[in-house]
GROMACS .gro file of C-alpha atoms in nm:
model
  200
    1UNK     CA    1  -0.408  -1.320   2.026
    2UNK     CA    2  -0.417  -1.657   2.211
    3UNK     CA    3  -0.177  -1.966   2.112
    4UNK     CA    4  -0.520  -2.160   1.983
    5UNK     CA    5  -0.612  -1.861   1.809
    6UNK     CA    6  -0.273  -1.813   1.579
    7UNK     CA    7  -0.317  -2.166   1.539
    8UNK     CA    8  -0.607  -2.211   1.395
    9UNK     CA    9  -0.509  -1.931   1.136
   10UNK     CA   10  -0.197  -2.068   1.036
   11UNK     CA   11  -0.382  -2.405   0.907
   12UNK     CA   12  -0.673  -2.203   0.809
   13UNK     CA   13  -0.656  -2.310   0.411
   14UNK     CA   14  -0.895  -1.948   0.322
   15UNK     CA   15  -0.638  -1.753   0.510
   16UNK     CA   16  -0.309  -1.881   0.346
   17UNK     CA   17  -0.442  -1.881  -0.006
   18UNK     CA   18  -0.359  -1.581  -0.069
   19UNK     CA   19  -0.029  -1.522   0.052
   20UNK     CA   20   0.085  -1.869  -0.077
   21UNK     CA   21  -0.056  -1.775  -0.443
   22UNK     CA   22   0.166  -1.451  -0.433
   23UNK     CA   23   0.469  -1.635  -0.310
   24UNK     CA   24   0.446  -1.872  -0.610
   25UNK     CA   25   0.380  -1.622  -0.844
   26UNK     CA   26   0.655  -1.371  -0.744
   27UNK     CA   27   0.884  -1.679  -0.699
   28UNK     CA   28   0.829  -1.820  -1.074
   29UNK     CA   29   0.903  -1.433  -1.213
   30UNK     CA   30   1.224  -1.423  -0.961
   31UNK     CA   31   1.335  -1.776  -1.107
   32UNK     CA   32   1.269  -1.650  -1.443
   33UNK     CA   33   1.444  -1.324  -1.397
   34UNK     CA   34   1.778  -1.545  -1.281
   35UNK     CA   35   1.722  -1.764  -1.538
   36UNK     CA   36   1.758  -1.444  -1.801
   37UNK     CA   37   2.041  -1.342  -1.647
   38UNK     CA   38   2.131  -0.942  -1.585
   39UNK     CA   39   2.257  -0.901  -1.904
   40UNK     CA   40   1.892  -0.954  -2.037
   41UNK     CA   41   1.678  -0.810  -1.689
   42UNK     CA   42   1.914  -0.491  -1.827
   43UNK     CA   43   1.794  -0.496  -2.169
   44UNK     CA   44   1.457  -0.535  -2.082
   45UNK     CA   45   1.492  -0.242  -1.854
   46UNK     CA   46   1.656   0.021  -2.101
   47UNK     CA   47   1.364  -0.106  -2.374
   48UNK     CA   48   1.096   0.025  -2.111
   49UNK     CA   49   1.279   0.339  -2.138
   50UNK     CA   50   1.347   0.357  -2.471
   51UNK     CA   51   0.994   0.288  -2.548
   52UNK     CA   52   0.789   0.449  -2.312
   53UNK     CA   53   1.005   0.690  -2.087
   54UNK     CA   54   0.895   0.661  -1.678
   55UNK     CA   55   0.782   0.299  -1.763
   56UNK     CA   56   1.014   0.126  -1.498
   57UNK     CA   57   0.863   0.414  -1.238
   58UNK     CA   58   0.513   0.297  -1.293
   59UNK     CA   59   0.331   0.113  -0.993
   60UNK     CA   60   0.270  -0.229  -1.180
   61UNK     CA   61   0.663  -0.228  -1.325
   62UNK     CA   62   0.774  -0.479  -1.100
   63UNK     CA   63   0.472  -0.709  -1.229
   64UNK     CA   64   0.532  -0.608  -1.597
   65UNK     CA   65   0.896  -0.700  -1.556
   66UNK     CA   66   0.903  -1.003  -1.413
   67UNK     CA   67   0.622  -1.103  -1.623
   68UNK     CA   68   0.849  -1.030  -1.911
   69UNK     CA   69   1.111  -1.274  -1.759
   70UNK     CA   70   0.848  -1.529  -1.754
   71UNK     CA   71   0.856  -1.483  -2.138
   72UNK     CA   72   1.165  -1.523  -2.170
   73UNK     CA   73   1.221  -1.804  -1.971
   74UNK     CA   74   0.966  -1.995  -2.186
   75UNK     CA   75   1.169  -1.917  -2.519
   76UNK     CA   76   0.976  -1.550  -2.647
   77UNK     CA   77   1.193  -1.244  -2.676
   78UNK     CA   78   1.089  -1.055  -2.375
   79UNK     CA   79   1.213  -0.724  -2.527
   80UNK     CA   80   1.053  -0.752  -2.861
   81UNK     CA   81   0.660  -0.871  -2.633
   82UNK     CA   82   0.726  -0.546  -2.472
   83UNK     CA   83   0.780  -0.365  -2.742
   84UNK     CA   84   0.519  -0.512  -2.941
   85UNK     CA   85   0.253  -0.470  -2.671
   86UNK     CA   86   0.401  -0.045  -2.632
   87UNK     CA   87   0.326   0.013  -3.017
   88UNK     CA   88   0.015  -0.167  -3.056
   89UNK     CA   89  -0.244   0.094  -2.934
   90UNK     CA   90  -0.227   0.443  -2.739
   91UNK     CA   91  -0.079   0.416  -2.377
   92UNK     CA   92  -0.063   0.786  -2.251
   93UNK     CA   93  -0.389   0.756  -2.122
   94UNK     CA   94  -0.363   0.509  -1.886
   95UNK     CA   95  -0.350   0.549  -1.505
   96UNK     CA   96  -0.032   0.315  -1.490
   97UNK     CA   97   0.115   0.232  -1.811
   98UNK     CA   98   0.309  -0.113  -1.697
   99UNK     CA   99  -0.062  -0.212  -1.601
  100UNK     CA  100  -0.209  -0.191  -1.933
  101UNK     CA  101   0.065  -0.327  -2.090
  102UNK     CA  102   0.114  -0.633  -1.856
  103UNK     CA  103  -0.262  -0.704  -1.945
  104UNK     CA  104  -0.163  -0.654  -2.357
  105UNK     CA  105   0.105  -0.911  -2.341
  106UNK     CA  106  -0.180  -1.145  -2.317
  107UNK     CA  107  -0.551  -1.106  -2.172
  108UNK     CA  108  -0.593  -1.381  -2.098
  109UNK     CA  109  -0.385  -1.357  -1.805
  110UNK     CA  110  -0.190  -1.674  -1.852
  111UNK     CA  111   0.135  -1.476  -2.017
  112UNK     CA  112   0.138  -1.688  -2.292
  113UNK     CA  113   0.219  -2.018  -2.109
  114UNK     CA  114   0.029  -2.284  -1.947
  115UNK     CA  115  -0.175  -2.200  -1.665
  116UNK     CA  116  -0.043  -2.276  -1.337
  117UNK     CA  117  -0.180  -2.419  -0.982
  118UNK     CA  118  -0.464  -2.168  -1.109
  119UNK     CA  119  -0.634  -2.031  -1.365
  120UNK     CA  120  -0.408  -1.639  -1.348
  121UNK     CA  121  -0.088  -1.765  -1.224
  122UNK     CA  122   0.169  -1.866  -1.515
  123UNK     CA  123   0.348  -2.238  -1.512
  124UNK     CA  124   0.668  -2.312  -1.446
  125UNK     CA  125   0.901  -2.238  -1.751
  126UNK     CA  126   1.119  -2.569  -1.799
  127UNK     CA  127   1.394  -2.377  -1.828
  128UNK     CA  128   1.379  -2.219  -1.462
  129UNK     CA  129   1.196  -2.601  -1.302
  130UNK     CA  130   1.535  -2.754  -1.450
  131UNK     CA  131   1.778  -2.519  -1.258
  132UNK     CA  132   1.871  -2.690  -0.919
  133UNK     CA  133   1.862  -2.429  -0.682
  134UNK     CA  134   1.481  -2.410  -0.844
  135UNK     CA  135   1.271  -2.683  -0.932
  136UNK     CA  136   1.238  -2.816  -0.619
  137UNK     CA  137   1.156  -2.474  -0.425
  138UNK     CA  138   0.904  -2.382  -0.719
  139UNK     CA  139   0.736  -2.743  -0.724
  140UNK     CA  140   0.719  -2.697  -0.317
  141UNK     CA  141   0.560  -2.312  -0.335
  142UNK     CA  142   0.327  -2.506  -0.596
  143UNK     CA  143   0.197  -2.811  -0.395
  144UNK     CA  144   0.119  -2.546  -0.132
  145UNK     CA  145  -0.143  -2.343  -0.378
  146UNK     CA  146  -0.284  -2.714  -0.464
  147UNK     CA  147  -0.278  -2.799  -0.074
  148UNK     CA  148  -0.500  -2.480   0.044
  149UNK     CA  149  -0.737  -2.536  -0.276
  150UNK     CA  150  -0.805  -2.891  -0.209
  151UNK     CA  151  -0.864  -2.792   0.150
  152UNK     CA  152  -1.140  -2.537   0.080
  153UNK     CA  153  -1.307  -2.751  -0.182
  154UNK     CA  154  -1.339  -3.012   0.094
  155UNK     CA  155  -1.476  -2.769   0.267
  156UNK     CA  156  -1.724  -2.689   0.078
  157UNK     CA  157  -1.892  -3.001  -0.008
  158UNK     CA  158  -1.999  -2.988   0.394
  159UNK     CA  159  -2.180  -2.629   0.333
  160UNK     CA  160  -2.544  -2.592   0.415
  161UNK     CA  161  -2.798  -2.272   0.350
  162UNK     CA  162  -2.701  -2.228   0.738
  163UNK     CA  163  -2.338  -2.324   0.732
  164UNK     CA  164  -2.273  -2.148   0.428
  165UNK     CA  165  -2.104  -1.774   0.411
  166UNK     CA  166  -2.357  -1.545   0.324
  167UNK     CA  167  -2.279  -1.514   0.002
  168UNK     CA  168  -2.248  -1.841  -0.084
  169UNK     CA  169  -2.616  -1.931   0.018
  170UNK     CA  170  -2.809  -1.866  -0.338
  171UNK     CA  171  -2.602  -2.138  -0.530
  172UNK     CA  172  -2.674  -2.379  -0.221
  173UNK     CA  173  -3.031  -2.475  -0.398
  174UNK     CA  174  -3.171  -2.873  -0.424
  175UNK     CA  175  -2.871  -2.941  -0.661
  176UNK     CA  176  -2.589  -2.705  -0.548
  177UNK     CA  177  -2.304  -2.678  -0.817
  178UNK     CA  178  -2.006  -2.761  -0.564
  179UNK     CA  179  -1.777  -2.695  -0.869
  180UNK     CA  180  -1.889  -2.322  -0.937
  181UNK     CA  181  -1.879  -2.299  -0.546
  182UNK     CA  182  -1.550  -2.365  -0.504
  183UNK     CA  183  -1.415  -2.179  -0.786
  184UNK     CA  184  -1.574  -1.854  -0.630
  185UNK     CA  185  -1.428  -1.984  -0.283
  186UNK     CA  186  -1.080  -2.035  -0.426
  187UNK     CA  187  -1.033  -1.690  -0.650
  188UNK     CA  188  -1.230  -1.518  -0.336
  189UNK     CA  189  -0.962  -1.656  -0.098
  190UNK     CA  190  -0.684  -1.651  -0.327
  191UNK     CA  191  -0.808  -1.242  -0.371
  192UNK     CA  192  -0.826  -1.199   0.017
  193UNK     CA  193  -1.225  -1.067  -0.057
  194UNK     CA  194  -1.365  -1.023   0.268
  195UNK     CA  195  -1.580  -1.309   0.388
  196UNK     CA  196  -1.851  -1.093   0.479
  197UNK     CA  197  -1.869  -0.928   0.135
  198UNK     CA  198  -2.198  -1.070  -0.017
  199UNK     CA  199  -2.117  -1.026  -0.392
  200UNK     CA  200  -2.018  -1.350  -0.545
   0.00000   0.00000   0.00000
């Protein structure tokens, strides 16, 4: 790959979307989880067991845990969510149990907080954005998301029916809805969807 090349993807904003969004959301569950402490990261882990045994084997665990912290962090009782979420319905069923339940703790997918730099990624607990060693990082990994999605959306306002990805093209009508275009733009990016795919 040529030097010109591996620039232009490292300031490409619909290339770094993605891994920036899963840096910020992995580094707000990692804050949380410090936050918490290992006394309480322990007790959420022997709770998974207690209440559904295998749990902290399951695919999505990781997810489901630090999600948990999350909870925590932003004053719930982590333990007593999980539990809650276990006993509510059947879980046997499912393909990967941590999966379902990380979706029961709240569908919405904004884990019971404020929605972050977007729509599925949770805010900043105060708690963790007071610590020192955090606040700053997590602002930074934040401004970062908010960088690459201003970047596209900029973008996009210079899209034509010939400049336009493929799929893009049907919304790009006498009165395009930039908005709705970007928001596809953004969750396709942030989602690493391949450019050539032609469903919205």
């Amino acid at each position: 790959v040529s030097a010109h090349s591996t620039l232009a993807e490292a300031d490409d904003p619909y290339l770094n979307l993605s891994p920036a969004a899963r840096a910020y959301d992995y580094s707000v569950a990692t804050g949380s989880e410090v936050h918490l402490g290992p006394e309480a990261m322990a007790a959420i882990d022997v709770a998974a067991e207690q209440e559904a045994p295998g749990l902290t084997d399951e695919p999505a665990w990781p997810t489901l845990r630090g999600h948990l912290a999350i909870l925590g962090a932003h004053g719930r009782d982590p333990v007593e969510a999980l539990r809650s979420a276990v006993r509510s319905r059947e879980l046997d069923t499912a393909l990967d149990r941590a999966a379902v339940l990380d979706w029961r703790l709240d569908p919405s997918g904004k884990h019971s907080s404020a929605p972050g730099p977007l729509p599925w990624l949770p805010a900043i607990p105060t708690a963790v954005h007071d610590l020192p060693e955090w606040g700053a990082y997590l602002d930074a990994r934040e401004e970062l998301v908010a960088a690459h999605c201003a970047r596209i959306a900029d973008h996009i306002q210079t899209w034509t029916p010939t400049t336009a990805p493929v799929w893009a093209r049907p919304f790009l009508t006498d009165e395009p809805d930039r908005g709705l275009l970007t928001d596809l733009a953004v969750f396709r990016a942030a989602h690493d969807v391949d450019p050539a795919d032609r469903r919205p």
